[in-house]
């Protein structure tokens, strides 16, 4: 009995040791989004709506990074359990060989074809024209992130979450400060409006990359060396693709579906777009704890699997789910408690405020479903290398159910915007019973490491 209690206490201690810095990082990320919304809301509703739509490109790219990071996390955490740091270096190199070309493609599209990208999300000419200069400037930051995001993900996988959080948090705090300086023209600088948000992002991401490069010069356990981009381990690359490709597909499929939601709302009018920009901040805040727990849990469970402690992984996964359920409830309560703040975050029209009010109530429940599903799919399943099941589940749920339902209800049935939004938000609860069934089968629990010595 005491042994079980000690194991439980040890798990919770390690969980919160890793989760706390990640939660702080997520909070700061949400603060940057909040600052963008508040500051652009003060400029104009058009600037707010255009910035929200243009940032969907960064959202999609971040999902690409998330897919690559998932492959790194699944493999690196288990190899960390084996203390095989040389293989982890090669995994990091593989991640960069994938992230750099993708980021370059997004850079070219954003800088040279911004009008094409904006017209995907809206047909309103005012929003297109406002979003184009934003994309031209922020596109530069995509190149910086192609290296820094992979490096920081690798550091988290070997439990250097404090460094990763400090680095990311420093960049995000700088982003908030520069937002104010560039948007409103402080210290004698010209007022840049929406372009100021883009410039602040580019500068902050550049600083983040510099911190990563400085760290790799002094950190001796793992090194980011140029030759990693030239080294080729065929077996390890095949493993990376095998486990990361479904995760990548999962993230991109999920992200594109959310972008389709933005397309639907973008064609329902700027009032709906503006309300959604605020709601995204509220939802991010409501899920900040559970997403931190998901990342921490994936590291801990993956490390335990690499060490061969399969039975303890089952018990820890159960504890993981209980914590997440509690965090989801807390997230819903937080959105309710901060509802007056969200309602006054931007200068919205009467119609946009009415939409926002209803969307906040919907998200009080939605965050619980998103918390549980994300934790199990991205945390528990992927810790054992099972990324394929989540990919298939989300493709079926979002592309055969939620996205078609959204388009049908909006453009065929022409239902009220809030009704369309409610129907879209059913996606998390439709797939929940299937996720629970797969979790209890324990087919996800596998050691995926190899002996390269």
mmCIF file with all atom_site columns, C-alpha atoms in Angstrom, residues 26-177:
data_model
loop_
_atom_site.group_PDB
_atom_site.id
_atom_site.type_symbol
_atom_site.label_atom_id
_atom_site.label_alt_id
_atom_site.label_comp_id
_atom_site.label_asym_id
_atom_site.label_entity_id
_atom_site.label_seq_id
_atom_site.pdbx_PDB_ins_code
_atom_site.Cartn_x
_atom_site.Cartn_y
_atom_site.Cartn_z
_atom_site.occupancy
_atom_site.B_iso_or_equiv
_atom_site.pdbx_formal_charge
_atom_site.auth_seq_id
_atom_site.auth_comp_id
_atom_site.auth_asym_id
_atom_site.auth_atom_id
_atom_site.pdbx_PDB_model_num
ATOM 1   C CA . UNK A 1 26  ? 1.338   28.498 -22.380 1.00 0.00 ? 26  UNK A CA 1
ATOM 2   C CA . UNK A 1 27  ? 0.007   31.321 -20.204 1.00 0.00 ? 27  UNK A CA 1
ATOM 3   C CA . UNK A 1 28  ? 2.494   33.746 -21.712 1.00 0.00 ? 28  UNK A CA 1
ATOM 4   C CA . UNK A 1 29  ? 1.588   32.517 -25.203 1.00 0.00 ? 29  UNK A CA 1
ATOM 5   C CA . UNK A 1 30  ? -2.055  33.215 -24.385 1.00 0.00 ? 30  UNK A CA 1
ATOM 6   C CA . UNK A 1 31  ? -1.043  36.620 -23.019 1.00 0.00 ? 31  UNK A CA 1
ATOM 7   C CA . UNK A 1 32  ? 0.549   37.464 -26.383 1.00 0.00 ? 32  UNK A CA 1
ATOM 8   C CA . UNK A 1 33  ? -2.664  36.465 -28.176 1.00 0.00 ? 33  UNK A CA 1
ATOM 9   C CA . UNK A 1 34  ? -4.634  38.552 -25.680 1.00 0.00 ? 34  UNK A CA 1
ATOM 10  C CA . UNK A 1 35  ? -2.345  41.529 -26.229 1.00 0.00 ? 35  UNK A CA 1
ATOM 11  C CA . UNK A 1 36  ? -2.790  41.229 -29.989 1.00 0.00 ? 36  UNK A CA 1
ATOM 12  C CA . UNK A 1 37  ? -6.571  41.157 -29.605 1.00 0.00 ? 37  UNK A CA 1
ATOM 13  C CA . UNK A 1 38  ? -6.689  44.041 -27.116 1.00 0.00 ? 38  UNK A CA 1
ATOM 14  C CA . UNK A 1 39  ? -4.279  46.297 -29.005 1.00 0.00 ? 39  UNK A CA 1
ATOM 15  C CA . UNK A 1 40  ? -5.713  45.605 -32.449 1.00 0.00 ? 40  UNK A CA 1
ATOM 16  C CA . UNK A 1 41  ? -9.198  45.969 -30.973 1.00 0.00 ? 41  UNK A CA 1
ATOM 17  C CA . UNK A 1 42  ? -8.227  49.478 -29.930 1.00 0.00 ? 42  UNK A CA 1
ATOM 18  C CA . UNK A 1 43  ? -7.019  50.229 -33.465 1.00 0.00 ? 43  UNK A CA 1
ATOM 19  C CA . UNK A 1 44  ? -10.234 49.064 -35.193 1.00 0.00 ? 44  UNK A CA 1
ATOM 20  C CA . UNK A 1 45  ? -12.502 46.042 -35.586 1.00 0.00 ? 45  UNK A CA 1
ATOM 21  C CA . UNK A 1 46  ? -11.208 45.672 -39.164 1.00 0.00 ? 46  UNK A CA 1
ATOM 22  C CA . UNK A 1 47  ? -7.610  45.423 -37.900 1.00 0.00 ? 47  UNK A CA 1
ATOM 23  C CA . UNK A 1 48  ? -8.697  42.870 -35.290 1.00 0.00 ? 48  UNK A CA 1
ATOM 24  C CA . UNK A 1 49  ? -10.565 40.726 -37.811 1.00 0.00 ? 49  UNK A CA 1
ATOM 25  C CA . UNK A 1 50  ? -7.797  40.919 -40.441 1.00 0.00 ? 50  UNK A CA 1
ATOM 26  C CA . UNK A 1 51  ? -5.130  40.054 -37.885 1.00 0.00 ? 51  UNK A CA 1
ATOM 27  C CA . UNK A 1 52  ? -7.157  37.089 -36.672 1.00 0.00 ? 52  UNK A CA 1
ATOM 28  C CA . UNK A 1 53  ? -7.567  35.686 -40.182 1.00 0.00 ? 53  UNK A CA 1
ATOM 29  C CA . UNK A 1 54  ? -3.968  36.344 -41.240 1.00 0.00 ? 54  UNK A CA 1
ATOM 30  C CA . UNK A 1 55  ? -2.680  34.614 -38.106 1.00 0.00 ? 55  UNK A CA 1
ATOM 31  C CA . UNK A 1 56  ? -4.362  31.419 -39.303 1.00 0.00 ? 56  UNK A CA 1
ATOM 32  C CA . UNK A 1 57  ? -1.304  30.913 -41.532 1.00 0.00 ? 57  UNK A CA 1
ATOM 33  C CA . UNK A 1 58  ? 0.928   30.889 -38.443 1.00 0.00 ? 58  UNK A CA 1
ATOM 34  C CA . UNK A 1 59  ? -1.610  28.602 -36.796 1.00 0.00 ? 59  UNK A CA 1
ATOM 35  C CA . UNK A 1 60  ? -1.277  26.080 -39.639 1.00 0.00 ? 60  UNK A CA 1
ATOM 36  C CA . UNK A 1 61  ? 2.521   26.313 -39.594 1.00 0.00 ? 61  UNK A CA 1
ATOM 37  C CA . UNK A 1 62  ? 2.530   25.780 -35.836 1.00 0.00 ? 62  UNK A CA 1
ATOM 38  C CA . UNK A 1 63  ? 0.592   22.584 -36.439 1.00 0.00 ? 63  UNK A CA 1
ATOM 39  C CA . UNK A 1 64  ? 3.334   21.447 -38.819 1.00 0.00 ? 64  UNK A CA 1
ATOM 40  C CA . UNK A 1 65  ? 5.846   22.124 -36.049 1.00 0.00 ? 65  UNK A CA 1
ATOM 41  C CA . UNK A 1 66  ? 3.589   20.272 -33.628 1.00 0.00 ? 66  UNK A CA 1
ATOM 42  C CA . UNK A 1 67  ? 3.550   17.242 -35.911 1.00 0.00 ? 67  UNK A CA 1
ATOM 43  C CA . UNK A 1 68  ? 7.337   17.243 -36.235 1.00 0.00 ? 68  UNK A CA 1
ATOM 44  C CA . UNK A 1 69  ? 7.674   17.877 -32.499 1.00 0.00 ? 69  UNK A CA 1
ATOM 45  C CA . UNK A 1 70  ? 5.407   14.913 -31.802 1.00 0.00 ? 70  UNK A CA 1
ATOM 46  C CA . UNK A 1 71  ? 7.764   12.649 -33.734 1.00 0.00 ? 71  UNK A CA 1
ATOM 47  C CA . UNK A 1 72  ? 10.710  14.062 -31.824 1.00 0.00 ? 72  UNK A CA 1
ATOM 48  C CA . UNK A 1 73  ? 8.884   13.762 -28.506 1.00 0.00 ? 73  UNK A CA 1
ATOM 49  C CA . UNK A 1 74  ? 7.754   10.171 -29.027 1.00 0.00 ? 74  UNK A CA 1
ATOM 50  C CA . UNK A 1 75  ? 11.230  8.930  -29.936 1.00 0.00 ? 75  UNK A CA 1
ATOM 51  C CA . UNK A 1 76  ? 13.420  11.263 -27.867 1.00 0.00 ? 76  UNK A CA 1
ATOM 52  C CA . UNK A 1 77  ? 11.540  10.681 -24.597 1.00 0.00 ? 77  UNK A CA 1
ATOM 53  C CA . UNK A 1 78  ? 11.910  6.911  -24.897 1.00 0.00 ? 78  UNK A CA 1
ATOM 54  C CA . UNK A 1 79  ? 15.575  7.154  -25.909 1.00 0.00 ? 79  UNK A CA 1
ATOM 55  C CA . UNK A 1 80  ? 16.062  9.521  -22.974 1.00 0.00 ? 80  UNK A CA 1
ATOM 56  C CA . UNK A 1 81  ? 14.810  6.691  -20.778 1.00 0.00 ? 81  UNK A CA 1
ATOM 57  C CA . UNK A 1 82  ? 17.653  4.610  -22.261 1.00 0.00 ? 82  UNK A CA 1
ATOM 58  C CA . UNK A 1 83  ? 20.102  7.562  -21.882 1.00 0.00 ? 83  UNK A CA 1
ATOM 59  C CA . UNK A 1 84  ? 20.985  7.304  -25.598 1.00 0.00 ? 84  UNK A CA 1
ATOM 60  C CA . UNK A 1 85  ? 21.817  10.973 -26.251 1.00 0.00 ? 85  UNK A CA 1
ATOM 61  C CA . UNK A 1 86  ? 23.603  10.378 -29.559 1.00 0.00 ? 86  UNK A CA 1
ATOM 62  C CA . UNK A 1 87  ? 20.415  8.982  -31.090 1.00 0.00 ? 87  UNK A CA 1
ATOM 63  C CA . UNK A 1 88  ? 18.433  11.930 -29.674 1.00 0.00 ? 88  UNK A CA 1
ATOM 64  C CA . UNK A 1 89  ? 20.823  14.317 -31.490 1.00 0.00 ? 89  UNK A CA 1
ATOM 65  C CA . UNK A 1 90  ? 20.118  12.510 -34.751 1.00 0.00 ? 90  UNK A CA 1
ATOM 66  C CA . UNK A 1 91  ? 16.379  12.706 -34.082 1.00 0.00 ? 91  UNK A CA 1
ATOM 67  C CA . UNK A 1 92  ? 16.722  16.482 -33.661 1.00 0.00 ? 92  UNK A CA 1
ATOM 68  C CA . UNK A 1 93  ? 18.597  16.679 -36.967 1.00 0.00 ? 93  UNK A CA 1
ATOM 69  C CA . UNK A 1 94  ? 15.849  14.753 -38.743 1.00 0.00 ? 94  UNK A CA 1
ATOM 70  C CA . UNK A 1 95  ? 13.276  17.159 -37.327 1.00 0.00 ? 95  UNK A CA 1
ATOM 71  C CA . UNK A 1 96  ? 15.147  20.157 -38.720 1.00 0.00 ? 96  UNK A CA 1
ATOM 72  C CA . UNK A 1 97  ? 15.570  18.552 -42.145 1.00 0.00 ? 97  UNK A CA 1
ATOM 73  C CA . UNK A 1 98  ? 11.780  18.470 -42.272 1.00 0.00 ? 98  UNK A CA 1
ATOM 74  C CA . UNK A 1 99  ? 10.932  21.811 -40.628 1.00 0.00 ? 99  UNK A CA 1
ATOM 75  C CA . UNK A 1 100 ? 13.309  24.036 -42.606 1.00 0.00 ? 100 UNK A CA 1
ATOM 76  C CA . UNK A 1 101 ? 11.925  23.283 -46.127 1.00 0.00 ? 101 UNK A CA 1
ATOM 77  C CA . UNK A 1 102 ? 8.304   23.550 -44.923 1.00 0.00 ? 102 UNK A CA 1
ATOM 78  C CA . UNK A 1 103 ? 9.001   26.874 -43.217 1.00 0.00 ? 103 UNK A CA 1
ATOM 79  C CA . UNK A 1 104 ? 10.701  28.191 -46.350 1.00 0.00 ? 104 UNK A CA 1
ATOM 80  C CA . UNK A 1 105 ? 7.613   27.341 -48.401 1.00 0.00 ? 105 UNK A CA 1
ATOM 81  C CA . UNK A 1 106 ? 5.361   29.224 -45.947 1.00 0.00 ? 106 UNK A CA 1
ATOM 82  C CA . UNK A 1 107 ? 7.825   32.136 -46.011 1.00 0.00 ? 107 UNK A CA 1
ATOM 83  C CA . UNK A 1 108 ? 7.573   32.365 -49.823 1.00 0.00 ? 108 UNK A CA 1
ATOM 84  C CA . UNK A 1 109 ? 3.762   32.167 -49.787 1.00 0.00 ? 109 UNK A CA 1
ATOM 85  C CA . UNK A 1 110 ? 3.366   34.790 -47.043 1.00 0.00 ? 110 UNK A CA 1
ATOM 86  C CA . UNK A 1 111 ? 5.894   37.268 -48.419 1.00 0.00 ? 111 UNK A CA 1
ATOM 87  C CA . UNK A 1 112 ? 5.151   37.005 -52.139 1.00 0.00 ? 112 UNK A CA 1
ATOM 88  C CA . UNK A 1 113 ? 1.544   35.768 -52.378 1.00 0.00 ? 113 UNK A CA 1
ATOM 89  C CA . UNK A 1 114 ? -0.246  37.258 -49.328 1.00 0.00 ? 114 UNK A CA 1
ATOM 90  C CA . UNK A 1 115 ? -3.399  38.187 -51.250 1.00 0.00 ? 115 UNK A CA 1
ATOM 91  C CA . UNK A 1 116 ? -3.930  34.572 -52.306 1.00 0.00 ? 116 UNK A CA 1
ATOM 92  C CA . UNK A 1 117 ? -3.652  33.412 -48.682 1.00 0.00 ? 117 UNK A CA 1
ATOM 93  C CA . UNK A 1 118 ? -6.015  36.087 -47.344 1.00 0.00 ? 118 UNK A CA 1
ATOM 94  C CA . UNK A 1 119 ? -8.698  35.311 -49.946 1.00 0.00 ? 119 UNK A CA 1
ATOM 95  C CA . UNK A 1 120 ? -8.821  31.735 -48.686 1.00 0.00 ? 120 UNK A CA 1
ATOM 96  C CA . UNK A 1 121 ? -10.239 33.026 -45.418 1.00 0.00 ? 121 UNK A CA 1
ATOM 97  C CA . UNK A 1 122 ? -12.409 35.962 -46.445 1.00 0.00 ? 122 UNK A CA 1
ATOM 98  C CA . UNK A 1 123 ? -13.986 37.667 -49.445 1.00 0.00 ? 123 UNK A CA 1
ATOM 99  C CA . UNK A 1 124 ? -14.190 41.087 -47.750 1.00 0.00 ? 124 UNK A CA 1
ATOM 100 C CA . UNK A 1 125 ? -11.722 43.361 -49.565 1.00 0.00 ? 125 UNK A CA 1
ATOM 101 C CA . UNK A 1 126 ? -11.043 45.518 -46.492 1.00 0.00 ? 126 UNK A CA 1
ATOM 102 C CA . UNK A 1 127 ? -9.870  42.491 -44.512 1.00 0.00 ? 127 UNK A CA 1
ATOM 103 C CA . UNK A 1 128 ? -7.752  41.235 -47.414 1.00 0.00 ? 128 UNK A CA 1
ATOM 104 C CA . UNK A 1 129 ? -5.968  44.579 -47.821 1.00 0.00 ? 129 UNK A CA 1
ATOM 105 C CA . UNK A 1 130 ? -5.376  44.910 -44.072 1.00 0.00 ? 130 UNK A CA 1
ATOM 106 C CA . UNK A 1 131 ? -3.974  41.383 -43.747 1.00 0.00 ? 131 UNK A CA 1
ATOM 107 C CA . UNK A 1 132 ? -1.548  41.464 -46.699 1.00 0.00 ? 132 UNK A CA 1
ATOM 108 C CA . UNK A 1 133 ? 1.172   43.688 -45.155 1.00 0.00 ? 133 UNK A CA 1
ATOM 109 C CA . UNK A 1 134 ? 0.938   41.660 -41.933 1.00 0.00 ? 134 UNK A CA 1
ATOM 110 C CA . UNK A 1 135 ? 1.773   38.438 -43.797 1.00 0.00 ? 135 UNK A CA 1
ATOM 111 C CA . UNK A 1 136 ? 4.660   40.017 -45.736 1.00 0.00 ? 136 UNK A CA 1
ATOM 112 C CA . UNK A 1 137 ? 6.423   40.979 -42.502 1.00 0.00 ? 137 UNK A CA 1
ATOM 113 C CA . UNK A 1 138 ? 5.557   38.033 -40.262 1.00 0.00 ? 138 UNK A CA 1
ATOM 114 C CA . UNK A 1 139 ? 6.665   35.577 -42.959 1.00 0.00 ? 139 UNK A CA 1
ATOM 115 C CA . UNK A 1 140 ? 10.306  36.216 -41.994 1.00 0.00 ? 140 UNK A CA 1
ATOM 116 C CA . UNK A 1 141 ? 9.662   34.766 -38.532 1.00 0.00 ? 141 UNK A CA 1
ATOM 117 C CA . UNK A 1 142 ? 8.781   31.399 -40.106 1.00 0.00 ? 142 UNK A CA 1
ATOM 118 C CA . UNK A 1 143 ? 12.452  30.923 -41.036 1.00 0.00 ? 143 UNK A CA 1
ATOM 119 C CA . UNK A 1 144 ? 13.608  31.587 -37.457 1.00 0.00 ? 144 UNK A CA 1
ATOM 120 C CA . UNK A 1 145 ? 11.054  29.196 -35.993 1.00 0.00 ? 145 UNK A CA 1
ATOM 121 C CA . UNK A 1 146 ? 12.093  26.300 -38.243 1.00 0.00 ? 146 UNK A CA 1
ATOM 122 C CA . UNK A 1 147 ? 15.209  25.858 -36.080 1.00 0.00 ? 147 UNK A CA 1
ATOM 123 C CA . UNK A 1 148 ? 14.179  27.189 -32.670 1.00 0.00 ? 148 UNK A CA 1
ATOM 124 C CA . UNK A 1 149 ? 10.951  25.186 -32.341 1.00 0.00 ? 149 UNK A CA 1
ATOM 125 C CA . UNK A 1 150 ? 12.682  21.871 -33.091 1.00 0.00 ? 150 UNK A CA 1
ATOM 126 C CA . UNK A 1 151 ? 15.544  22.652 -30.710 1.00 0.00 ? 151 UNK A CA 1
ATOM 127 C CA . UNK A 1 152 ? 13.211  23.650 -27.859 1.00 0.00 ? 152 UNK A CA 1
ATOM 128 C CA . UNK A 1 153 ? 11.049  20.577 -28.392 1.00 0.00 ? 153 UNK A CA 1
ATOM 129 C CA . UNK A 1 154 ? 14.118  18.346 -28.102 1.00 0.00 ? 154 UNK A CA 1
ATOM 130 C CA . UNK A 1 155 ? 15.126  20.093 -24.872 1.00 0.00 ? 155 UNK A CA 1
ATOM 131 C CA . UNK A 1 156 ? 11.677  19.474 -23.393 1.00 0.00 ? 156 UNK A CA 1
ATOM 132 C CA . UNK A 1 157 ? 11.888  15.798 -24.331 1.00 0.00 ? 157 UNK A CA 1
ATOM 133 C CA . UNK A 1 158 ? 15.013  15.409 -22.181 1.00 0.00 ? 158 UNK A CA 1
ATOM 134 C CA . UNK A 1 159 ? 13.296  17.249 -19.306 1.00 0.00 ? 159 UNK A CA 1
ATOM 135 C CA . UNK A 1 160 ? 14.972  20.658 -19.845 1.00 0.00 ? 160 UNK A CA 1
ATOM 136 C CA . UNK A 1 161 ? 11.574  22.283 -19.580 1.00 0.00 ? 161 UNK A CA 1
ATOM 137 C CA . UNK A 1 162 ? 12.833  25.217 -17.498 1.00 0.00 ? 162 UNK A CA 1
ATOM 138 C CA . UNK A 1 163 ? 15.279  26.301 -20.221 1.00 0.00 ? 163 UNK A CA 1
ATOM 139 C CA . UNK A 1 164 ? 12.692  25.802 -22.970 1.00 0.00 ? 164 UNK A CA 1
ATOM 140 C CA . UNK A 1 165 ? 10.135  27.800 -21.013 1.00 0.00 ? 165 UNK A CA 1
ATOM 141 C CA . UNK A 1 166 ? 12.588  30.600 -20.221 1.00 0.00 ? 166 UNK A CA 1
ATOM 142 C CA . UNK A 1 167 ? 13.601  30.901 -23.871 1.00 0.00 ? 167 UNK A CA 1
ATOM 143 C CA . UNK A 1 168 ? 10.079  30.876 -25.236 1.00 0.00 ? 168 UNK A CA 1
ATOM 144 C CA . UNK A 1 169 ? 8.770   33.123 -22.465 1.00 0.00 ? 169 UNK A CA 1
ATOM 145 C CA . UNK A 1 170 ? 11.531  35.683 -23.065 1.00 0.00 ? 170 UNK A CA 1
ATOM 146 C CA . UNK A 1 171 ? 10.575  35.893 -26.721 1.00 0.00 ? 171 UNK A CA 1
ATOM 147 C CA . UNK A 1 172 ? 6.876   36.160 -25.941 1.00 0.00 ? 172 UNK A CA 1
ATOM 148 C CA . UNK A 1 173 ? 7.315   38.880 -23.309 1.00 0.00 ? 173 UNK A CA 1
ATOM 149 C CA . UNK A 1 174 ? 9.462   40.808 -25.788 1.00 0.00 ? 174 UNK A CA 1
ATOM 150 C CA . UNK A 1 175 ? 6.663   40.290 -28.327 1.00 0.00 ? 175 UNK A CA 1
ATOM 151 C CA . UNK A 1 176 ? 4.109   41.908 -26.014 1.00 0.00 ? 176 UNK A CA 1
ATOM 152 C CA . UNK A 1 177 ? 6.361   44.914 -25.315 1.00 0.00 ? 177 UNK A CA 1
#
